[in-house]
Coordinates of C-alpha atoms in Angstrom, one line a residue:
X395 CA 63.1 47.5 52.2
X396 CA 60.8 46.1 54.9
X397 CA 57.6 44.5 53.7
X398 CA 55.1 43.4 56.2
X399 CA 51.5 42.8 56.9
X400 CA 49.6 42.8 60.1
X401 CA 46.0 43.6 60.8
X402 CA 44.0 43.9 64.0
X403 CA 41.8 41.0 65.0
X404 CA 38.0 41.3 65.3
X405 CA 35.6 38.9 67.0
X406 CA 31.9 38.8 67.7
X407 CA 30.7 40.4 71.0
X408 CA 27.6 39.3 72.9
X409 CA 25.8 41.1 75.7
X410 CA 28.1 42.8 78.1
X411 CA 27.9 44.5 81.5
X412 CA 29.0 48.1 81.9
X413 CA 32.8 48.1 82.4
X414 CA 35.3 50.5 83.9
X415 CA 39.0 50.2 83.2
X416 CA 41.6 51.6 85.7
X417 CA 44.2 53.8 83.9
X418 CA 47.8 54.6 84.7
X419 CA 48.5 57.1 87.4
X420 CA 51.6 58.7 85.8
X421 CA 50.0 61.9 84.7
X422 CA 48.7 65.1 86.2
X423 CA 44.8 65.4 86.4
X424 CA 43.4 68.3 84.4
X425 CA 40.0 69.8 83.8
X426 CA 39.2 69.3 80.1
X427 CA 36.0 71.0 78.7
X428 CA 33.3 68.7 77.4
X429 CA 29.7 68.1 77.5
X430 CA 28.2 65.8 80.1
X431 CA 25.6 63.2 79.2
X432 CA 24.9 59.5 79.7
X433 CA 26.0 56.8 77.3
X434 CA 23.2 54.5 76.2
X435 CA 21.5 52.8 79.0
X436 CA 21.2 49.7 76.8
X437 CA 24.9 49.5 76.3
X438 CA 24.9 45.8 77.2
X439 CA 22.4 45.0 74.6
X440 CA 24.6 45.6 71.7
X441 CA 24.3 48.3 68.9
X442 CA 23.8 48.6 65.3
X443 CA 25.8 46.4 63.0
X444 CA 25.6 43.3 65.1
X445 CA 28.5 44.3 67.4
X446 CA 27.9 44.7 71.0
X447 CA 28.4 46.1 74.4
X448 CA 30.3 48.8 76.3
X449 CA 33.8 48.4 77.7
X450 CA 34.4 50.8 80.5
X451 CA 38.0 51.6 81.1
X452 CA 39.1 53.1 84.3
X453 CA 42.0 55.6 84.7
X454 CA 43.4 57.5 87.7
X455 CA 43.7 60.8 85.9
X456 CA 41.8 63.0 83.5
X457 CA 43.0 63.7 79.9
X458 CA 45.4 66.7 80.0
X459 CA 45.3 67.3 76.2
X460 CA 43.2 66.1 73.4
X461 CA 45.7 67.1 70.7
X462 CA 47.8 63.9 70.2
X463 CA 50.8 65.9 68.9
X464 CA 51.3 67.8 72.2
X465 CA 49.6 65.5 74.8
X466 CA 52.1 63.3 76.8
X467 CA 50.2 61.7 79.6
X468 CA 49.2 58.0 79.5
X469 CA 45.5 58.9 79.6
X470 CA 45.9 61.4 76.9
X471 CA 47.6 58.6 74.7
X472 CA 45.0 56.0 75.5
X473 CA 42.1 58.2 74.4
X474 CA 43.9 59.8 71.4
X475 CA 45.5 56.5 70.1
X476 CA 42.0 55.2 69.6
X477 CA 41.4 58.0 67.1
X478 CA 44.7 59.0 65.5
X479 CA 46.5 56.0 64.0
X480 CA 50.2 55.3 63.9
X481 CA 51.7 53.9 60.8
X482 CA 53.3 51.1 62.9
X483 CA 52.8 49.2 66.1
X484 CA 55.0 46.6 67.9
X485 CA 54.8 42.8 68.3
X486 CA 55.5 40.8 71.4
X487 CA 59.3 41.1 70.7
X488 CA 59.4 44.8 70.3
X489 CA 59.7 44.8 66.5
X490 CA 57.8 47.4 64.4
X491 CA 55.0 45.9 62.3
X492 CA 52.4 47.4 60.1
X493 CA 49.3 49.3 61.2
X494 CA 48.3 52.2 58.9
X495 CA 51.6 51.6 56.9
X496 CA 52.0 48.5 54.7
X497 CA 55.7 48.7 53.7
X498 CA 58.6 51.0 54.0
X499 CA 62.3 51.4 53.2
X500 CA 65.4 53.5 52.5
X501 CA 67.2 54.5 49.5
X502 CA 70.6 53.0 48.9
X503 CA 72.5 56.1 50.1
X504 CA 70.3 56.5 53.2
X505 CA 69.4 60.0 52.2
X506 CA 65.9 59.2 51.2
X507 CA 63.2 57.0 52.6
X508 CA 59.6 56.0 51.7
X509 CA 56.4 54.6 53.3
X510 CA 53.4 53.1 51.7
X511 CA 50.1 53.4 53.6
X512 CA 46.8 51.6 53.2
X513 CA 44.3 52.9 50.7
X514 CA 41.1 52.0 52.6
X515 CA 41.4 54.4 55.6
X516 CA 39.1 57.3 56.1
X517 CA 38.2 59.8 58.8
X518 CA 35.0 59.4 60.6
X519 CA 33.6 62.5 58.8
X520 CA 34.0 60.7 55.5
X521 CA 37.2 62.4 54.3
X522 CA 39.9 59.9 53.1
X523 CA 43.1 59.5 55.1
X524 CA 45.9 60.0 52.5
X525 CA 49.6 60.6 52.3
X526 CA 48.9 64.3 52.5
X527 CA 47.9 63.8 56.2
X528 CA 51.2 62.1 56.9
X529 CA 53.1 65.0 55.3
X530 CA 51.1 67.6 57.1
X531 CA 51.7 65.9 60.5
X532 CA 55.4 65.6 60.1
X533 CA 55.8 69.1 58.8
X534 CA 53.9 70.5 61.7
X535 CA 56.0 68.6 64.2
X536 CA 59.2 69.8 62.6
X537 CA 58.2 73.4 62.1
X538 CA 56.7 73.8 65.6
X539 CA 58.9 71.3 67.4
X540 CA 55.9 69.4 68.8
X541 CA 56.3 66.7 71.4
X542 CA 58.9 63.9 71.7
X543 CA 58.8 63.2 68.0
X544 CA 60.5 66.5 67.2
X545 CA 63.6 65.1 68.9
X546 CA 63.6 62.0 66.8
X547 CA 63.5 63.7 63.4
X548 CA 66.8 65.7 63.4
X549 CA 67.7 64.2 60.0
X550 CA 64.3 65.1 58.4
X551 CA 64.4 67.7 55.6
X552 CA 61.2 67.3 53.6
X553 CA 58.4 65.0 52.6
X554 CA 56.3 64.7 49.4
X555 CA 53.1 62.8 48.9
X556 CA 53.8 61.3 45.5
X557 CA 50.4 59.5 45.5
X558 CA 47.5 59.1 47.9
X559 CA 49.4 56.2 49.5
X560 CA 53.1 56.9 49.1
X561 CA 55.3 59.3 51.1
X562 CA 58.9 60.0 50.1
X563 CA 61.2 61.6 52.6
X564 CA 64.5 63.5 52.1
X565 CA 67.1 63.2 54.9
X566 CA 70.1 65.3 55.7
X567 CA 72.0 62.2 56.7
X568 CA 71.5 58.5 56.9
X569 CA 69.3 57.7 59.9
X570 CA 68.4 54.1 60.3
X571 CA 65.9 54.8 63.1
X572 CA 63.9 57.5 61.3
X573 CA 61.2 55.3 59.7
X574 CA 60.6 53.3 62.8
X575 CA 60.5 56.3 65.0
X576 CA 58.0 58.3 63.0
X577 CA 56.1 55.0 62.2
X578 CA 55.5 54.1 65.8
X579 CA 55.6 57.4 67.7
X580 CA 53.9 59.9 65.3
X581 CA 50.1 59.8 65.4
X582 CA 48.6 60.9 62.1
X583 CA 46.2 63.9 62.3
X584 CA 43.7 65.1 59.6
X585 CA 45.0 68.1 57.8
X586 CA 41.5 69.2 57.0
X587 CA 40.8 69.7 60.8
X588 CA 44.1 70.5 62.4
X589 CA 45.2 72.7 59.5
X590 CA 42.3 75.2 60.3
X591 CA 44.1 76.3 63.4
X592 CA 46.7 79.2 63.2
X593 CA 49.2 76.8 64.8
X594 CA 48.9 73.1 65.4
X595 CA 50.4 73.5 68.9
X596 CA 47.5 75.8 69.9
X597 CA 44.7 73.6 68.5
X598 CA 42.8 72.3 71.6
X599 CA 40.9 69.7 69.7
X600 CA 38.4 69.6 72.5
X601 CA 35.2 69.1 70.5
X602 CA 33.7 67.8 67.2
X603 CA 36.3 65.0 67.0
X604 CA 37.0 62.9 64.0
X605 CA 38.7 59.6 64.0
X606 CA 40.5 57.1 61.8
X607 CA 40.9 54.6 64.6
X608 CA 38.4 52.1 65.9
X609 CA 36.6 54.6 68.2
X610 CA 35.7 58.3 68.2
X611 CA 35.4 60.5 71.3
X612 CA 31.8 61.8 71.8
X613 CA 31.4 62.8 75.5
X614 CA 33.6 64.2 78.2
X615 CA 32.7 64.6 81.9
X616 CA 35.5 66.1 83.8
X617 CA 36.7 63.9 86.6
X618 CA 34.3 61.2 85.7
X619 CA 34.4 59.6 82.3
X620 CA 35.3 59.8 78.6
X621 CA 33.0 58.1 76.1
X622 CA 34.2 56.8 72.8
X623 CA 31.8 55.2 70.2
X624 CA 32.8 52.7 67.6
X625 CA 33.3 54.0 64.1
X626 CA 31.6 52.1 61.3
X627 CA 34.6 51.7 59.1
X628 CA 37.8 50.5 60.7
X629 CA 39.7 48.3 58.1
X630 CA 42.3 47.2 60.6
X631 CA 39.8 45.2 62.5
X632 CA 39.1 41.8 61.1
X633 CA 35.6 42.5 60.0
X634 CA 36.1 46.1 59.3
X635 CA 34.7 47.4 62.6
X636 CA 35.5 47.2 66.3
X637 CA 33.5 44.5 68.0
X638 CA 32.5 46.8 70.8
X639 CA 29.9 49.5 70.4
X640 CA 31.5 51.7 73.1
X641 CA 34.6 52.3 75.2
X642 CA 34.2 54.3 78.4
X643 CA 37.3 55.6 80.4
X644 CA 36.2 56.2 84.0
X645 CA 38.3 58.1 86.5
X646 CA 39.2 56.6 89.8
X647 CA 41.3 58.1 92.7
X648 CA 43.8 55.1 93.1
X649 CA 44.5 51.6 92.1
X650 CA 42.9 50.1 95.2
X651 CA 39.6 51.7 94.3
X652 CA 40.1 50.3 90.8
X653 CA 40.5 46.8 92.2
X654 CA 37.4 47.1 94.3
X655 CA 35.5 48.2 91.2
X656 CA 36.9 45.4 89.2
X657 CA 36.0 42.8 91.7
X658 CA 32.4 44.2 92.1
X659 CA 31.8 44.2 88.4
X660 CA 31.7 47.9 88.1
X661 CA 34.7 47.8 85.7
X662 CA 36.0 45.0 83.6
X663 CA 39.6 46.0 83.2
X664 CA 42.4 47.8 84.9
X665 CA 44.6 49.4 82.3
X666 CA 47.4 50.6 84.5
X667 CA 50.0 48.3 85.8
X668 CA 49.3 46.8 89.2
X669 CA 51.9 47.2 92.1
X670 CA 53.5 43.8 92.8
X671 CA 51.7 43.2 96.1
X672 CA 48.3 44.0 94.4
X673 CA 49.3 41.8 91.4
X674 CA 50.0 38.8 93.6
X675 CA 46.6 39.2 95.3
X676 CA 44.7 39.6 92.1
X677 CA 46.4 36.7 90.4
X678 CA 44.8 34.4 93.0
X679 CA 41.2 35.6 92.1
X680 CA 39.4 33.0 89.9
X681 CA 37.0 35.6 88.6
X682 CA 39.8 37.6 87.1
X683 CA 42.5 37.2 84.4
X684 CA 45.9 38.8 84.4
X685 CA 48.3 39.8 81.5
X686 CA 52.0 40.3 81.9
X687 CA 54.0 42.5 79.5
X688 CA 57.6 43.7 79.7
X689 CA 58.7 47.3 80.1
X690 CA 60.2 49.0 77.1
X691 CA 62.8 50.6 79.5
X692 CA 64.7 49.5 82.6
X693 CA 65.4 50.3 86.2
X694 CA 68.9 51.4 86.9
X695 CA 71.5 53.4 88.9
X696 CA 73.9 55.9 87.4
X697 CA 77.1 57.1 89.0
X698 CA 78.0 60.8 88.5
X699 CA 81.4 60.6 86.9
X700 CA 81.9 64.3 87.3
X701 CA 82.5 63.7 91.0
X702 CA 85.7 61.9 92.1
X703 CA 86.2 59.1 92.9
X704 CA 83.2 58.0 90.7
X705 CA 85.3 59.0 87.7
X706 CA 87.4 55.9 88.5
X707 CA 86.0 52.7 86.7
X708 CA 87.2 50.5 89.6
X709 CA 85.0 52.5 92.0
X710 CA 81.9 52.1 89.7
X711 CA 82.6 48.5 89.2
X712 CA 82.9 48.1 93.0
X713 CA 79.4 49.6 93.3
X714 CA 78.0 47.3 90.6
X715 CA 79.3 44.2 92.4
X716 CA 77.9 45.4 95.7
X717 CA 74.3 44.8 94.7
X718 CA 72.3 41.6 94.9
X719 CA 70.1 42.0 91.8
X720 CA 68.2 38.8 91.9
X721 CA 67.3 39.5 95.6
X722 CA 65.9 42.9 94.5
X723 CA 63.9 41.3 91.7
X724 CA 62.4 38.7 94.1
X725 CA 62.0 40.6 97.3
X726 CA 60.9 43.9 96.0
X727 CA 59.3 43.1 92.7
X728 CA 57.9 39.7 93.7
X729 CA 59.4 38.1 90.7
X730 CA 57.6 40.6 88.3
X731 CA 61.0 41.6 86.8
X732 CA 63.8 39.9 84.6
X733 CA 67.4 40.4 84.4
X734 CA 68.7 42.5 81.6
X735 CA 72.2 40.8 82.2
X736 CA 73.4 44.3 83.1
X737 CA 73.0 45.3 79.5
X738 CA 71.2 48.3 77.9
X739 CA 70.2 46.0 75.1
X740 CA 67.3 44.4 77.1
X741 CA 65.5 41.2 76.3
X742 CA 62.3 43.1 75.5
X743 CA 63.8 43.9 72.1
X744 CA 64.7 40.5 70.7
X745 CA 66.3 41.8 67.6
X746 CA 68.8 43.7 69.5
X747 CA 69.6 41.6 72.6
X748 CA 73.2 40.4 73.1
X749 CA 73.0 36.8 74.3
X750 CA 76.6 36.9 75.6
X751 CA 75.9 39.6 78.1
X752 CA 76.2 38.7 81.8
X753 CA 74.9 40.3 84.9
X754 CA 77.2 41.9 87.4
X755 CA 77.9 39.2 90.1
X756 CA 77.1 40.2 93.7
X757 CA 80.4 39.9 95.4
X758 CA 81.2 42.2 98.3
X759 CA 84.7 40.9 98.6
X760 CA 85.4 41.8 94.9
X761 CA 84.0 45.2 95.7
X762 CA 86.4 45.7 98.5
X763 CA 89.3 44.6 96.3
X764 CA 88.3 47.0 93.6
X765 CA 88.2 49.9 96.0
X766 CA 91.5 48.9 97.3
X767 CA 93.0 48.9 93.7
X768 CA 91.6 52.5 93.3
X769 CA 93.2 53.5 96.6
X770 CA 89.7 54.5 98.0
X771 CA 88.8 54.0 101.6
X772 CA 85.7 54.8 103.6
X773 CA 83.6 55.5 100.5
X774 CA 80.5 57.5 101.4
X775 CA 78.0 58.5 98.8
X776 CA 74.5 59.9 98.6
X777 CA 71.7 58.2 96.4
X778 CA 68.8 60.2 95.3
X779 CA 65.5 58.7 94.1
X780 CA 61.8 59.6 93.8
X781 CA 60.2 58.9 97.2
X782 CA 56.8 58.5 95.5
X783 CA 58.1 55.4 93.5
X784 CA 57.3 52.5 95.9
X785 CA 59.5 49.9 94.1
X786 CA 62.6 52.2 94.0
X787 CA 61.9 53.4 97.6
X788 CA 62.1 49.7 98.6
X789 CA 65.1 48.6 96.7
X790 CA 67.1 51.7 97.6
X791 CA 67.1 50.3 101.2
X792 CA 68.4 47.0 100.0
X793 CA 71.1 48.7 97.9
X794 CA 72.2 50.6 101.0
X795 CA 72.3 47.4 103.2
X796 CA 74.1 45.3 100.6
X797 CA 76.7 48.0 99.9
X798 CA 77.4 48.1 103.6
X799 CA 78.6 44.6 103.3
X800 CA 81.3 45.8 101.0
X801 CA 82.3 48.7 103.3
X802 CA 80.5 51.3 101.3
X803 CA 78.3 53.8 103.0
X804 CA 75.2 55.0 101.1
X805 CA 73.0 57.7 102.5
X806 CA 69.5 57.6 101.0
X807 CA 67.8 60.8 99.9
X808 CA 64.2 60.0 98.9
X809 CA 62.9 63.3 97.5
X810 CA 59.6 64.8 96.4
X811 CA 59.4 64.3 92.6
X812 CA 60.0 67.8 91.5
X813 CA 63.0 68.1 93.7
X814 CA 64.3 64.8 92.5
X815 CA 63.9 65.9 88.8
X816 CA 65.5 69.2 89.5
X817 CA 68.6 67.6 91.2
X818 CA 68.8 65.1 88.3
X819 CA 68.7 67.8 85.6
X820 CA 71.3 69.8 87.4
X821 CA 73.5 66.7 87.7
X822 CA 73.5 67.3 91.6
X823 CA 73.9 63.7 92.9
X824 CA 76.5 60.9 93.6
X825 CA 74.1 58.1 92.7
X826 CA 71.0 58.5 90.7
X827 CA 68.3 55.7 91.1
X828 CA 65.4 55.7 88.7
X829 CA 63.9 54.0 85.7
X830 CA 63.3 54.7 82.0
X831 CA 59.7 54.0 81.0
X832 CA 60.6 53.6 77.3
X833 CA 64.0 53.4 75.6
X834 CA 63.2 52.6 72.0
X835 CA 65.2 52.5 68.8
X836 CA 68.7 52.2 70.3
X837 CA 70.2 53.6 67.2
X838 CA 68.9 57.0 68.1
X839 CA 67.9 56.7 71.8
X840 CA 71.3 55.7 73.0
X841 CA 72.6 59.1 71.8
X842 CA 70.3 60.7 74.5
X843 CA 71.9 58.4 77.1
X844 CA 75.6 58.3 76.2
X845 CA 76.5 61.2 73.8
X846 CA 78.4 64.0 75.6
X847 CA 75.5 66.4 75.0
X848 CA 72.8 63.7 75.5
X849 CA 69.6 65.1 77.2
X850 CA 69.5 62.2 79.7
X851 CA 73.3 61.6 79.9
X852 CA 73.1 61.9 83.7
X853 CA 76.3 60.0 84.4
X854 CA 78.5 62.3 82.3
X855 CA 79.6 59.9 79.7
X856 CA 82.2 61.2 77.3
X857 CA 83.8 58.3 75.6
X858 CA 85.3 58.6 72.1
X859 CA 84.8 55.0 71.3
X860 CA 81.1 55.3 72.4
X861 CA 80.8 58.3 70.2
X862 CA 82.2 56.5 67.2
X863 CA 79.8 53.5 67.7
X864 CA 76.8 55.8 68.1
X865 CA 77.6 57.4 64.7
X866 CA 78.1 54.0 63.1
X867 CA 74.9 52.5 64.4
X868 CA 72.8 55.5 63.7
X869 CA 73.7 55.5 60.0
X870 CA 73.1 51.8 59.5
X871 CA 70.0 51.1 57.5
X872 CA 69.3 47.6 58.6
X873 CA 69.1 45.8 61.9
X874 CA 71.9 43.5 60.8
X875 CA 74.3 46.4 60.1
X876 CA 73.4 48.2 63.3
X877 CA 73.5 45.2 65.6
X878 CA 77.3 44.8 65.6
X879 CA 78.2 48.4 66.7
X880 CA 75.3 48.4 69.2
X881 CA 76.5 45.2 70.8
X882 CA 80.0 46.7 71.1
X883 CA 78.6 49.8 72.6
X884 CA 76.5 48.0 75.1
X885 CA 79.6 45.9 76.2
X886 CA 81.5 49.1 76.8
X887 CA 78.6 50.5 78.9
X888 CA 78.6 47.4 81.0
X889 CA 82.4 47.1 81.4
X890 CA 82.8 50.8 82.3
X891 CA 79.5 50.9 84.3
X892 CA 78.2 53.9 82.5
X893 CA 74.8 52.6 83.4
X894 CA 74.0 49.9 86.0
X895 CA 70.9 48.2 84.5
X896 CA 69.2 46.4 87.3
X897 CA 66.1 44.8 85.9
X898 CA 63.3 45.0 83.3
X899 CA 59.9 45.2 85.0
X900 CA 57.2 42.9 84.0
X901 CA 53.9 44.8 84.3
X902 CA 50.7 43.0 85.3
X903 CA 47.3 44.1 84.2
X904 CA 44.0 42.6 85.3
X905 CA 40.5 42.2 83.7
X906 CA 37.3 40.3 84.4
X907 CA 37.4 36.8 82.8
X908 CA 34.0 37.6 81.3
X909 CA 36.0 39.2 78.4
X910 CA 38.4 37.8 75.9
X911 CA 40.3 39.0 72.7
X912 CA 42.7 41.4 74.6
X913 CA 46.0 41.8 72.7
X914 CA 48.6 42.9 75.2
X915 CA 51.6 44.7 74.0
X916 CA 54.9 45.6 75.8
X917 CA 55.0 48.8 78.0
X918 CA 52.6 50.5 80.4
X919 CA 51.8 52.9 77.5
X920 CA 50.2 50.3 75.2
X921 CA 49.4 47.4 77.7
X922 CA 45.9 46.1 76.8
X923 CA 44.6 49.6 76.1
X924 CA 45.9 49.8 72.5
X925 CA 43.8 50.1 69.4
X926 CA 44.3 46.6 68.1
X927 CA 43.4 45.2 71.5
X928 CA 40.2 47.3 72.1
X929 CA 39.1 46.7 68.6
X930 CA 39.0 42.9 69.2
X931 CA 37.7 42.6 72.7
X932 CA 34.5 40.5 73.0
X933 CA 32.4 38.8 75.7
X934 CA 33.8 35.3 76.6
X935 CA 31.6 32.3 75.7

């Protein structure tokens, strides 16, 4: 059983200037319907209830989908996360902690599970948020296979609301990641609203919004802004209400425009991660403050073991030792990255990290020796990557030049993103260079990476010992029981070079120093644009 408590923080907010926050540019702009109209011209004077001000949040893309169960862009998530609560959030060490949920646990045989939720949450239309909403949400996801959560609940069979605050789950097999997965990734939607549609997947949710988060969407102006007003009852804030009266997401064409807007006072926060060169410049501005949070994923290279001689471990090891990882982190990332010690159990998740892991040493001579042991001469390979990713485009050149020191010829193929994704999915590459935005809950996510039928098993891993360890780890019901098999699995991945983990990026976000109370969380997705953070932001003294 896991019993935890953790509430959002609230603080008093004085008069504030209008703010725009720059959003993350990893999504495709859309044209959502919505009414136009101006927010209160007196936003900076504070609103009813003694709270105050407007925080304008900038983004580089429109909302694609207002339905949180099918939307998948960052801007979608930023807006809908402020209305549809998750049962858990994460702390600075990547551990799941309470939000809507108060405690949770598994039955002794692992075939049942339960969650207790708060009894003081309600939707903004006055309807209570109860266990029935949780059951409705997970059943809709299972029946209609909605979003990424559908892939996380393969062990789920049924759920019952045994009271207004308790949900009991039946599982087909022990799944130690089930509760954390649904707790963190599954936004809860109101049955009395979403249940009116013939199917949840087709529910546009593009007007008359209700919310059980700190804010509710009230206005949409396509390509311009999204206005959310504070709800009067948000128990996860310290004083029961967000400090701010209003949050406004404003749409900008690019990060450079966002920085200009931040410096001019037009916006107060850039929510998307800054490129390293921009981050270095912003960090020297005395009028601004920056926040650094780690990625929940990692940058890496994978070698296609379906293609000889990459099926030889000595060849993969030679490639791993032909890269100067520290130079890449310093030269390309400007120090805004940390070593994962060549392990898929990265330091972001403190409860899983293996302190004995060591990074591949840059040693061109060792690479030459390993190739000689494999009987390989004149190794020539192609490396594909997304030409639109500035970091990878830069370090790809370093990898090519460093590998040449070991007598390895790498031809770079920077591709348009759709072509890159198509070739990746078709496994049409020698070396794949990319990054995972989020690899969460290794008990379940590692199956996607390393099981023979794993959806993102690009390297072609098919290792019986890995398969055994995946099964052992996934059925463990505690971190303590899962840690051993996961450490062993990660060591095999490193030794066999099934995944060459290069670094964990440290994302930098910037805001005006006229604001305080931000609560940064790991990942670009949560950053400082998460419900706990925006419910607690206030004007600095």
